[in-house]
mmCIF file of C-alpha atoms in Angstrom:
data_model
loop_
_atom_site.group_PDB
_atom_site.id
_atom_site.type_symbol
_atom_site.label_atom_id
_atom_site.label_comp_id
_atom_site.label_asym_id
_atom_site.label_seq_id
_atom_site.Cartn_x
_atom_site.Cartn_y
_atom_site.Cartn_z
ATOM 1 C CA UNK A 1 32.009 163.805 162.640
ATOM 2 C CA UNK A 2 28.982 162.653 160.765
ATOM 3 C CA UNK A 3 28.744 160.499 158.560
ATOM 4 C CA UNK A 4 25.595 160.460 155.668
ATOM 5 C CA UNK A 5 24.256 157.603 153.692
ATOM 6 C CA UNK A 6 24.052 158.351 149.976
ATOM 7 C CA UNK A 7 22.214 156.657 146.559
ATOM 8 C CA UNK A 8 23.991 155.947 143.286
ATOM 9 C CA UNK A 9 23.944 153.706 140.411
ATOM 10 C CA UNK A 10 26.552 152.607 137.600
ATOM 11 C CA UNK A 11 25.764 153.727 134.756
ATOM 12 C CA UNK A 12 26.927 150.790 132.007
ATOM 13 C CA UNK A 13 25.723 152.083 128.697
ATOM 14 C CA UNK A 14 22.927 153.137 126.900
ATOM 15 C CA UNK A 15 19.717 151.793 128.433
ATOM 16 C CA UNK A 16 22.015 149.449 130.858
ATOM 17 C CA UNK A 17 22.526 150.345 134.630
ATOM 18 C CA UNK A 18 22.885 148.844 138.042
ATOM 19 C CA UNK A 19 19.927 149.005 140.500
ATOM 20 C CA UNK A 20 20.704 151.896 143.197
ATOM 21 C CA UNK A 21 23.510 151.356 145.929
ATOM 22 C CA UNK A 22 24.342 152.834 148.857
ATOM 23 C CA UNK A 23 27.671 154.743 149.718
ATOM 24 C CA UNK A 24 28.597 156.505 153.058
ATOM 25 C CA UNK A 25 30.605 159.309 153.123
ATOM 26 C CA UNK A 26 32.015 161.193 156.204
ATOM 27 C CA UNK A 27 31.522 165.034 156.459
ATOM 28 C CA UNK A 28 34.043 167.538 158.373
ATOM 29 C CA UNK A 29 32.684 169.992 161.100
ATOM 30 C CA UNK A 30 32.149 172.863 158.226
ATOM 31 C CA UNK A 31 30.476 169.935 155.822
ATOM 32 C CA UNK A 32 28.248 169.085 158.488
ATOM 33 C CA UNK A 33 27.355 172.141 158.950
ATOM 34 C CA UNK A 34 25.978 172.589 155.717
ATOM 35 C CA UNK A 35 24.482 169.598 155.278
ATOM 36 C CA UNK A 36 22.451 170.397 158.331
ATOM 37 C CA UNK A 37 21.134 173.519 157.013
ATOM 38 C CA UNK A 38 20.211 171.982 153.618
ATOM 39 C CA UNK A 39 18.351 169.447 155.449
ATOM 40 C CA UNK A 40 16.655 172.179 156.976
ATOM 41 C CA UNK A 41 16.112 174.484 154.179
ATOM 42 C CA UNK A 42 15.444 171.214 151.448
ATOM 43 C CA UNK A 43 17.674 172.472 149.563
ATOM 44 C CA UNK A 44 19.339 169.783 147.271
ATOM 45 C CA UNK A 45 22.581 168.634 148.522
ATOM 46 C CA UNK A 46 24.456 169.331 144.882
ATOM 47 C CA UNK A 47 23.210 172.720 145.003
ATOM 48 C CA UNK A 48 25.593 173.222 148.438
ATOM 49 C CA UNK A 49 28.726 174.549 147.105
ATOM 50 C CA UNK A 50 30.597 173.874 151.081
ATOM 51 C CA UNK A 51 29.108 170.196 150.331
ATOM 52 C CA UNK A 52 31.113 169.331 147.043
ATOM 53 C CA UNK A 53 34.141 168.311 148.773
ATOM 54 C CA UNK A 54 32.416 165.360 150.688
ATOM 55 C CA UNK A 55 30.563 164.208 147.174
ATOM 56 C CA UNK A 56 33.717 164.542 144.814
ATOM 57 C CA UNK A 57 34.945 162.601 147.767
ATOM 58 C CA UNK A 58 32.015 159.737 147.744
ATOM 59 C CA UNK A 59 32.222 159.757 144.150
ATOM 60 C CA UNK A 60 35.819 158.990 143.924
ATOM 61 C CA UNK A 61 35.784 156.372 146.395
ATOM 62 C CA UNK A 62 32.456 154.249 144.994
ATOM 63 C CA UNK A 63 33.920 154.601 141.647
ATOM 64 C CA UNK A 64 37.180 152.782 142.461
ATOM 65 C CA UNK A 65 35.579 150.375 144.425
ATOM 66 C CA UNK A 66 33.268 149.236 141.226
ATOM 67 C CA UNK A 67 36.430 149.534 139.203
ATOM 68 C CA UNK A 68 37.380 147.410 141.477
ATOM 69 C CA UNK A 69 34.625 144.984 141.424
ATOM 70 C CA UNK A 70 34.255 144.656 138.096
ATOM 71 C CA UNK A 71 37.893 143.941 137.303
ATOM 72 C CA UNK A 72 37.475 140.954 140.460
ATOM 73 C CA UNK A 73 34.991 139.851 137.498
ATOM 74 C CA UNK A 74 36.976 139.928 134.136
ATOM 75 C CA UNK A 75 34.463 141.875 133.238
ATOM 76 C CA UNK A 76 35.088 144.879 130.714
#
């Protein structure tokens, strides 16, 4: 199983963001397949249909985690 480092940033508003974080997400045999070949090829990572799975998957879990954070805060 491999597992790949990605980039993404919360998005607060208009003009407002967070500086970019870093998420890890781990890929099954058929994902890592594909991300291989992308690798390979360049080709973007959201353009690889067979990789979707893994970033609905990433996105998902970094999302509830700065639910998460931010509700540790009080913040709204």
């Amino acid at each position: 199983m491999k597992t790949v480092e990605l980039n993404y940033y919360v998005d607060f508003g208009t003009g407002d963001g967070s500086d970019w974080l870093d998420w890890e997400v781990d890929l099954t045999d058929d994902e890592e397949k594909a991300y291989d070949k992308a690798v390979a090829d360049g080709t973007p990572l959201e353009d690889v249909a067979e990789l979707q799975g893994a970033l609905d998957r990433a996105y998902k879990e970094s999302e509830e985690e700065e639910i998460g954070n931010y509700l540790d805060q009080e913040d709204e």
